[in-house]
Amino acid sequence: MTVLLWGLSAAAQSTQHVGLSSSSRLWTLQDCLDYALQHNITLQRARLQLQSAKEDVSQSKSALLPSLSASTSHNLAYRPWQDSGITTVTNGTVNTKVDKASYNGSYGLNAQWTVWNGGRNRNQVKLNKLAQEQAELQTQQTANSIQEQIAQLYVQILYLTEAVKVNEETLKTSQKNEQRGREMVEVGKMSKADLAQLSAQRTTDEYNIVAAQSQVSNYKLQLKQLLEITDDVAFDVAVPPMTDDMALAEVPALAGVYERALGSRPEIQSAEMAVKSSDVSINIAKAGHMPTVNLAASAGTSTNSLAGNGWGNQMKFNFNSGAGVSVSVPIFDQRQTRTNVNKARLQRETNMLALQAEQKQLYKTIETFWLDATTNQQKFRAAKATVESEQQSYGLLQEKFNVGLTNIVELMTGRDKLLQAEQNCLQAKYTTILNLQMLRFYSGGNALTTTN
């Protein structure tokens, strides 16, 4: 099974880890993936379906062997008006005793073996093996889906965590501006109305921090639920450093990613397996035109309390055995076989269309990742330059504000532009990193990594 790994930096790897129930544990992405692959209910159901498919394979293999069964019956009889002059026969044996109560028993072994049925039994083994492989691929597909969801939630948590830090720095600046405003009001260089605007800006920044923290908590809750963690122990994630170089890594070629994905993605392999299963189903349906040859054998004996011989002699002399062969040749089956063959061929066409649909969906998914990675990488480069420019501009505005050379409107406008630029930069950075990692994952790689 393909496993997503989150390669942490040395600092993140040194994070203390304790038991799963410890509130001091910081969950890395790898921890989340490992835990989910063991405890996610949807994935456990897929594994149970795989076990069921394996049982079907074992049963169909056993169906190639002869069947053997044993049988026995025991009967008691009571004839209160038995006539001593009447002779009775039981199981081919003349009864010499005359008793009102009697007992008889029979013992037998029966064997049957389908020698030939047009290859249906052997093709059924092939069909069940293909179904088992499809179940394995479905399990991988489920695991991949869960891992992608976890990775997206995890990166979203990292993005919002850094966004909270940006809002906290913005709040510190707003607090400084408010304090400077109070000083200017005291010396008569600013009106109380302008100071009120600075105070409102500070409270808005405090609200933004609370809102961002609430979003982080919400995503952590979603991640915890996806991991099937239902206890009330505190849940928190490790925050490894996410460098700008990770967002500026080379975007792989779209065609190359798609070609590698075609050969590695379980949903494509499963669709291809369905087409192969259709071919086997067609052969099974065609077997309806073929004769069926069965072998049968039996052996048995019986005993009777009214017989003159003892139990041992009766078991010996009443022993009988036999064997036979039966051949069934279909002549007219009311078009049943022909209908089954046609429907099997139609199912093959349906599975071919399903394969094409999976291939197109895969291309669409990869193309979306590629486009998002390319576009957001360009946005990130532009946003970095914008942040630098806005930081310089806002720094000059603060200097002018401190000496009373600019008004409150210009200061707040500059501050809003800087905050927006920083948020745009963060969003572009994390979106690029996520999409680059997803492209690597779809290429058949076994790692979502935070290091280059």
Coordinates of C-alpha atoms in Angstrom, one line a residue:
M1 CA 0.0 0.0 0.0
T2 CA 1.3 3.4 -1.0
V3 CA 1.9 5.5 2.2
L4 CA 2.2 9.2 2.4
L5 CA 5.1 10.3 4.6
W6 CA 5.6 13.7 6.1
G7 CA 9.4 14.2 6.3
L8 CA 10.0 16.6 9.1
S9 CA 13.0 18.8 9.7
A10 CA 15.4 18.0 12.4
A11 CA 13.6 20.4 14.8
A12 CA 10.2 18.8 14.1
Q13 CA 11.6 15.3 14.4
S14 CA 12.9 16.2 17.9
T15 CA 9.3 16.9 19.1
Q16 CA 8.5 14.8 22.1
H17 CA 6.2 11.9 21.4
V18 CA 4.4 9.9 24.1
G19 CA 1.5 7.5 24.1
L20 CA -1.6 8.0 22.0
S21 CA -3.6 9.0 25.1
S22 CA -1.2 11.6 26.3
S23 CA -2.4 15.2 26.1
S24 CA 1.2 16.5 25.6
R25 CA 1.6 14.7 22.3
L26 CA 2.0 16.7 19.1
W27 CA 0.8 14.8 16.1
T28 CA 2.9 14.9 13.0
L29 CA 1.3 14.2 9.6
Q30 CA 3.0 10.8 9.7
D31 CA 1.4 10.1 13.1
C32 CA -2.0 11.0 11.7
L33 CA -1.5 8.8 8.6
D34 CA -0.3 5.8 10.6
Y35 CA -3.1 6.1 13.1
A36 CA -5.8 6.5 10.4
L37 CA -4.6 3.5 8.4
Q38 CA -5.1 1.4 11.5
H39 CA -8.3 2.8 12.9
N40 CA -10.4 4.4 10.2
I41 CA -13.7 2.6 9.9
T42 CA -14.1 3.0 6.2
L43 CA -10.7 1.4 5.6
Q44 CA -11.5 -1.4 8.0
R45 CA -14.6 -2.2 6.1
A46 CA -12.6 -2.3 2.9
R47 CA -10.2 -4.8 4.5
L48 CA -13.1 -7.0 5.6
Q49 CA -14.4 -7.0 2.0
L50 CA -10.9 -8.1 0.9
Q51 CA -11.1 -11.0 3.4
S52 CA -14.5 -12.0 2.0
A53 CA -13.0 -12.0 -1.5
K54 CA -10.2 -14.2 -0.4
E55 CA -12.8 -16.7 1.0
D56 CA -14.5 -16.7 -2.4
V57 CA -11.3 -17.7 -4.1
S58 CA -10.7 -20.5 -1.6
Q59 CA -14.2 -21.8 -2.1
S60 CA -14.0 -21.7 -5.9
K61 CA -10.7 -23.7 -5.8
S62 CA -12.3 -26.3 -3.6
A63 CA -15.2 -26.6 -6.0
L64 CA -12.8 -28.2 -8.5
L65 CA -12.4 -31.2 -6.2
P66 CA -14.9 -34.1 -5.7
S67 CA -17.5 -33.8 -3.0
L68 CA -17.9 -36.5 -0.4
S69 CA -20.8 -36.9 2.0
A70 CA -21.8 -39.6 4.6
S71 CA -25.3 -40.4 5.5
T72 CA -27.0 -42.7 8.0
S73 CA -30.5 -43.4 9.1
H74 CA -32.0 -45.3 12.0
N75 CA -35.6 -46.4 12.4
L76 CA -37.7 -48.1 15.1
A77 CA -40.9 -50.0 14.1
Y78 CA -43.7 -51.4 16.3
R79 CA -46.3 -53.9 15.0
P80 CA -48.6 -54.9 17.9
W81 CA -50.6 -57.4 15.8
Q82 CA -47.7 -59.0 14.0
D83 CA -48.6 -62.4 12.5
S84 CA -45.9 -65.0 13.0
G85 CA -46.8 -66.6 9.7
I86 CA -45.9 -63.6 7.6
T87 CA -42.4 -63.2 6.2
T88 CA -41.1 -59.6 5.7
V89 CA -38.2 -58.2 3.6
T90 CA -36.2 -55.2 4.7
N91 CA -33.5 -53.6 2.5
G92 CA -33.5 -56.8 0.4
T93 CA -33.0 -59.1 3.4
V94 CA -35.5 -61.7 4.4
N95 CA -36.4 -61.3 8.1
T96 CA -36.4 -64.6 10.0
K97 CA -37.5 -63.2 13.3
V98 CA -41.0 -62.1 14.3
D99 CA -41.0 -59.3 16.9
K100 CA -43.5 -56.6 17.5
A101 CA -40.7 -54.0 17.9
S102 CA -37.8 -53.9 15.3
Y103 CA -34.9 -51.7 14.4
N104 CA -33.2 -51.1 11.1
G105 CA -30.3 -48.8 10.1
S106 CA -28.5 -47.8 6.9
Y107 CA -25.0 -46.3 6.3
G108 CA -23.7 -44.8 3.1
L109 CA -21.0 -42.7 1.4
N110 CA -21.7 -40.6 -1.7
A111 CA -19.1 -38.9 -3.9
Q112 CA -19.7 -36.6 -6.9
W113 CA -17.2 -34.8 -9.2
T114 CA -17.9 -32.5 -12.1
V115 CA -15.3 -33.6 -14.6
W116 CA -16.2 -31.0 -17.3
N117 CA -18.7 -28.2 -17.4
G118 CA -17.4 -26.1 -20.3
G119 CA -14.7 -24.6 -18.1
R120 CA -17.1 -22.7 -15.8
N121 CA -15.6 -23.9 -12.6
R122 CA -12.0 -23.0 -13.6
N123 CA -13.1 -19.7 -15.0
Q124 CA -14.9 -19.0 -11.8
V125 CA -11.6 -19.4 -10.0
K126 CA -10.1 -16.8 -12.3
L127 CA -13.0 -14.5 -11.8
N128 CA -12.8 -14.7 -8.0
K129 CA -9.0 -14.0 -8.1
L130 CA -9.7 -10.9 -10.2
A131 CA -12.3 -9.9 -7.7
Q132 CA -9.8 -10.4 -4.9
E133 CA -7.3 -8.2 -6.7
Q134 CA -10.0 -5.5 -7.2
A135 CA -10.8 -5.7 -3.5
E136 CA -7.1 -5.1 -2.7
L137 CA -7.0 -2.1 -5.1
Q138 CA -10.2 -0.8 -3.6
T139 CA -8.5 -0.9 -0.2
Q140 CA -5.6 1.0 -1.6
Q141 CA -7.9 3.5 -3.2
T142 CA -9.7 4.0 0.2
A143 CA -6.4 4.4 1.9
N144 CA -5.2 7.0 -0.7
S145 CA -8.4 9.0 -0.3
I146 CA -8.1 9.1 3.5
Q147 CA -4.4 10.1 3.3
E148 CA -5.3 12.9 0.8
Q149 CA -8.0 14.2 3.1
I150 CA -5.6 14.1 6.1
A151 CA -2.9 15.9 4.1
Q152 CA -5.3 18.7 3.0
L153 CA -6.6 19.2 6.6
Y154 CA -3.0 19.2 8.0
V155 CA -1.7 21.8 5.5
Q156 CA -4.8 23.9 6.1
I157 CA -4.0 23.8 9.9
L158 CA -0.4 24.8 9.2
Y159 CA -1.6 27.7 7.0
L160 CA -4.1 29.0 9.5
T161 CA -1.6 28.6 12.3
E162 CA 0.8 30.9 10.5
A163 CA -2.0 33.3 9.6
V164 CA -2.8 33.6 13.4
K165 CA 0.9 34.6 13.9
V166 CA 0.5 37.3 11.2
N167 CA -2.6 38.6 12.8
E168 CA -0.9 38.7 16.2
E169 CA 2.0 40.8 14.8
T170 CA -0.6 43.1 13.2
L171 CA -2.3 43.4 16.6
K172 CA 1.0 44.4 18.2
T173 CA 1.3 47.2 15.6
S174 CA -2.2 48.3 16.1
Q175 CA -1.6 48.5 19.9
K176 CA 1.5 50.6 19.3
N177 CA -0.5 52.9 17.0
E178 CA -3.3 53.2 19.5
Q179 CA -0.8 54.0 22.3
R180 CA 0.9 56.6 20.1
G181 CA -2.5 58.1 19.3
R182 CA -3.3 58.6 23.0
E183 CA 0.0 60.4 23.4
M184 CA -0.8 62.7 20.5
V185 CA -4.3 63.4 21.8
E186 CA -2.8 64.5 25.1
V187 CA -0.6 67.0 23.4
G188 CA -3.4 68.1 21.1
K189 CA -2.0 66.7 17.8
M190 CA -4.8 64.2 17.2
S191 CA -8.6 64.3 17.7
K192 CA -10.4 61.9 19.9
A193 CA -12.4 60.8 16.8
D194 CA -9.1 59.6 15.1
L195 CA -8.1 57.8 18.3
A196 CA -11.4 56.0 18.3
Q197 CA -10.6 54.7 14.8
L198 CA -7.3 53.4 16.0
S199 CA -9.0 51.7 19.0
A200 CA -11.6 50.2 16.6
Q201 CA -8.8 48.9 14.4
R202 CA -7.2 47.3 17.5
T203 CA -10.4 45.5 18.5
T204 CA -10.9 44.3 14.9
D205 CA -7.4 42.8 15.0
E206 CA -8.3 41.0 18.2
Y207 CA -11.5 39.6 16.6
N208 CA -9.5 38.4 13.6
I209 CA -7.1 36.5 15.9
V210 CA -10.1 34.8 17.7
A211 CA -11.7 34.0 14.3
A212 CA -8.5 32.5 12.9
Q213 CA -8.0 30.4 16.1
S214 CA -11.5 29.2 15.8
Q215 CA -10.9 28.0 12.2
V216 CA -7.7 26.2 13.4
S217 CA -9.7 24.5 16.1
N218 CA -12.4 23.5 13.6
Y219 CA -9.9 21.9 11.2
K220 CA -8.2 20.1 14.1
L221 CA -11.6 18.7 15.1
Q222 CA -12.2 17.5 11.5
L223 CA -8.8 15.8 11.5
K224 CA -9.5 14.2 14.9
Q225 CA -12.8 12.9 13.6
L226 CA -11.2 11.5 10.5
L227 CA -8.7 9.6 12.7
E228 CA -11.7 8.1 14.5
I229 CA -10.5 9.6 17.9
T230 CA -13.5 9.9 20.1
D231 CA -12.0 10.6 23.5
D232 CA -11.9 14.0 25.1
V233 CA -8.0 14.2 25.3
A234 CA -6.5 17.4 24.0
F235 CA -5.5 17.0 20.3
D236 CA -2.8 19.2 18.7
V237 CA -0.5 18.9 15.7
A238 CA 3.2 19.5 15.3
V239 CA 4.0 22.6 13.1
P240 CA 7.2 22.0 11.1
P241 CA 8.8 24.9 9.3
M242 CA 7.5 25.5 5.8
T243 CA 10.1 27.3 3.8
D244 CA 9.6 29.5 0.8
D245 CA 11.9 27.2 -1.2
M246 CA 9.3 24.5 -0.9
A247 CA 6.8 26.7 -2.7
L248 CA 9.3 27.7 -5.3
A249 CA 10.3 24.1 -6.2
E250 CA 10.0 23.1 -9.9
V251 CA 6.5 22.1 -11.0
P252 CA 6.7 18.7 -12.7
A253 CA 5.4 18.3 -16.3
L254 CA 1.7 17.6 -16.5
A255 CA 2.1 14.8 -19.1
G256 CA 4.8 13.0 -17.1
V257 CA 2.7 13.0 -13.9
Y258 CA -0.3 11.7 -15.8
E259 CA 1.7 8.9 -17.5
R260 CA 3.1 7.7 -14.2
A261 CA -0.2 7.9 -12.5
L262 CA -1.8 5.7 -15.2
G263 CA 0.6 2.9 -14.1
S264 CA 0.3 3.3 -10.4
R265 CA -3.1 4.6 -9.3
P266 CA -5.3 1.9 -7.9
E267 CA -8.5 3.3 -9.3
I268 CA -7.1 2.9 -12.9
Q269 CA -5.8 -0.6 -12.1
S270 CA -9.2 -1.5 -10.6
A271 CA -11.0 -0.3 -13.7
E272 CA -8.6 -2.3 -15.9
M273 CA -9.3 -5.4 -13.7
A274 CA -13.0 -5.0 -14.3
V275 CA -12.4 -5.3 -18.0
K276 CA -10.5 -8.5 -17.5
S277 CA -13.2 -9.8 -15.3
S278 CA -15.7 -9.1 -18.1
D279 CA -13.6 -11.3 -20.5
V280 CA -13.8 -14.2 -18.0
S281 CA -17.5 -13.6 -17.5
I282 CA -18.0 -13.9 -21.2
N283 CA -16.2 -17.3 -21.2
I284 CA -18.4 -18.5 -18.3
A285 CA -21.5 -17.5 -20.2
K286 CA -20.3 -19.3 -23.3
A287 CA -19.9 -22.5 -21.3
G288 CA -23.7 -22.8 -21.3
H289 CA -23.4 -24.2 -24.8
M290 CA -21.0 -26.9 -23.6
P291 CA -21.9 -30.4 -22.3
T292 CA -21.5 -31.2 -18.6
V293 CA -19.9 -34.5 -17.5
N294 CA -20.3 -35.7 -13.9
L295 CA -19.0 -38.7 -12.1
A296 CA -20.8 -40.2 -9.1
A297 CA -20.0 -43.1 -6.8
S298 CA -21.6 -44.5 -3.7
A299 CA -21.2 -47.2 -1.1
G300 CA -23.5 -48.4 1.6
T301 CA -24.8 -51.1 3.9
S302 CA -27.7 -51.8 6.3
T303 CA -28.7 -53.7 9.4
N304 CA -32.0 -55.0 10.7
S305 CA -32.9 -56.5 14.1
L306 CA -35.3 -59.0 12.5
A307 CA -32.6 -60.6 10.4
G308 CA -31.0 -63.9 11.5
N309 CA -27.4 -62.7 11.0
G310 CA -25.6 -60.8 13.5
W311 CA -24.8 -57.0 13.2
G312 CA -21.3 -57.7 11.8
N313 CA -22.4 -60.1 9.2
Q314 CA -25.2 -57.9 8.1
M315 CA -22.8 -55.0 7.6
K316 CA -20.6 -57.2 5.5
F317 CA -23.2 -59.0 3.4
N318 CA -25.5 -56.0 2.9
F319 CA -22.6 -53.9 1.6
N320 CA -23.1 -52.5 -1.9
S321 CA -21.3 -50.0 -4.0
G322 CA -21.6 -48.4 -7.4
A323 CA -20.2 -45.7 -9.8
G324 CA -21.6 -44.0 -12.8
V325 CA -21.1 -41.2 -15.3
S326 CA -23.7 -38.7 -16.5
V327 CA -23.5 -36.4 -19.5
S328 CA -25.9 -33.5 -20.0
V329 CA -25.9 -31.8 -23.4
P330 CA -27.8 -28.5 -23.8
I331 CA -30.0 -28.5 -26.9
F332 CA -32.5 -25.8 -26.3
D333 CA -32.4 -23.6 -23.2
Q334 CA -35.0 -20.9 -24.2
R335 CA -32.2 -18.5 -25.3
Q336 CA -30.8 -18.3 -21.8
T337 CA -27.1 -18.9 -22.7
R338 CA -27.2 -16.5 -25.7
T339 CA -28.7 -13.8 -23.5
N340 CA -26.1 -14.4 -20.8
V341 CA -23.3 -14.1 -23.4
N342 CA -24.8 -10.9 -24.9
K343 CA -25.2 -9.3 -21.4
A344 CA -21.7 -10.3 -20.5
R345 CA -20.4 -8.5 -23.6
L346 CA -22.5 -5.4 -22.9
Q347 CA -21.0 -5.4 -19.4
R348 CA -17.5 -5.4 -20.9
E349 CA -18.4 -2.4 -23.0
T350 CA -19.8 -0.7 -19.8
N351 CA -16.5 -1.5 -18.0
M352 CA -14.5 -0.1 -20.9
L353 CA -16.4 3.2 -20.7
A354 CA -15.9 3.2 -16.9
L355 CA -12.1 2.8 -17.5
Q356 CA -12.1 5.7 -19.9
A357 CA -14.1 7.8 -17.4
E358 CA -11.6 7.0 -14.7
Q359 CA -8.7 8.0 -17.0
K360 CA -10.4 11.3 -17.8
Q361 CA -11.2 11.9 -14.2
L362 CA -7.6 11.2 -13.2
Y363 CA -6.3 13.6 -15.9
K364 CA -8.8 16.3 -14.7
T365 CA -7.6 15.8 -11.1
I366 CA -3.9 16.0 -12.0
E367 CA -4.5 18.9 -14.3
T368 CA -6.2 20.8 -11.5
F369 CA -3.3 20.2 -9.1
W370 CA -0.8 21.2 -11.8
L371 CA -2.7 24.4 -12.7
D372 CA -3.2 25.3 -9.0
A373 CA 0.5 24.7 -8.4
T374 CA 1.6 26.7 -11.4
T375 CA -0.8 29.6 -10.8
N376 CA -0.3 29.9 -7.1
Q377 CA 3.5 29.7 -7.5
Q378 CA 3.3 32.7 -9.7
K379 CA 1.0 34.4 -7.2
F380 CA 3.5 33.6 -4.5
R381 CA 6.4 35.2 -6.3
A382 CA 4.3 38.4 -6.9
A383 CA 2.9 38.4 -3.4
K384 CA 6.4 38.2 -1.9
A385 CA 7.4 41.3 -3.8
T386 CA 4.1 43.0 -2.9
V387 CA 4.7 42.3 0.8
E388 CA 8.2 43.8 0.7
S389 CA 6.8 46.9 -1.0
E390 CA 3.9 47.3 1.4
Q391 CA 6.2 46.8 4.4
Q392 CA 8.4 49.6 3.3
S393 CA 5.4 51.8 2.5
Y394 CA 3.8 51.1 5.8
G395 CA 7.1 51.7 7.7
L396 CA 7.3 55.1 6.1
L397 CA 3.7 55.9 7.0
Q398 CA 4.3 54.9 10.6
E399 CA 7.3 57.2 10.8
K400 CA 5.2 60.1 9.4
F401 CA 2.4 59.2 11.7
N402 CA 4.6 59.3 14.8
V403 CA 5.7 62.9 13.9
G404 CA 2.2 64.0 12.9
L405 CA 2.9 64.3 9.1
T406 CA 0.2 61.9 7.9
N407 CA -3.5 61.4 8.8
I408 CA -5.1 58.4 10.3
V409 CA -6.9 57.4 7.1
E410 CA -3.6 57.0 5.2
L411 CA -2.1 55.0 8.1
M412 CA -5.0 52.5 8.3
T413 CA -5.1 52.2 4.5
G414 CA -1.4 51.3 4.4
R415 CA -1.9 48.9 7.3
D416 CA -4.8 47.1 5.5
K417 CA -2.8 46.8 2.3
L418 CA 0.1 45.2 4.2
L419 CA -2.1 42.7 6.0
Q420 CA -3.9 41.8 2.8
A421 CA -0.6 41.3 1.0
E422 CA 0.7 39.1 3.8
Q423 CA -2.4 36.9 3.8
N424 CA -2.3 36.6 0.0
C425 CA 1.3 35.5 0.3
L426 CA 0.6 32.9 2.9
Q427 CA -2.4 31.5 1.0
A428 CA -0.4 31.2 -2.3
K429 CA 2.5 29.6 -0.4
Y430 CA 0.6 26.9 1.3
T431 CA -1.7 26.2 -1.7
T432 CA 1.4 25.8 -3.9
I433 CA 3.1 23.4 -1.4
L434 CA 0.0 21.3 -1.1
N435 CA -0.5 21.0 -4.9
L436 CA 3.2 20.2 -5.5
Q437 CA 3.0 17.4 -3.0
M438 CA -0.2 16.0 -4.5
L439 CA 1.5 16.0 -7.9
R440 CA 4.3 14.0 -6.4
F441 CA 1.9 11.6 -4.7
Y442 CA 0.0 11.0 -8.0
S443 CA 3.3 10.4 -9.8
G444 CA 3.6 7.3 -7.7
G445 CA 5.9 8.7 -5.1
N446 CA 5.7 7.5 -1.6
A447 CA 6.2 10.7 0.2
L448 CA 4.6 14.0 1.0
T449 CA 7.6 15.8 2.3
T450 CA 8.3 19.2 3.8
T451 CA 11.9 19.1 2.7
N452 CA 13.3 19.4 -0.8

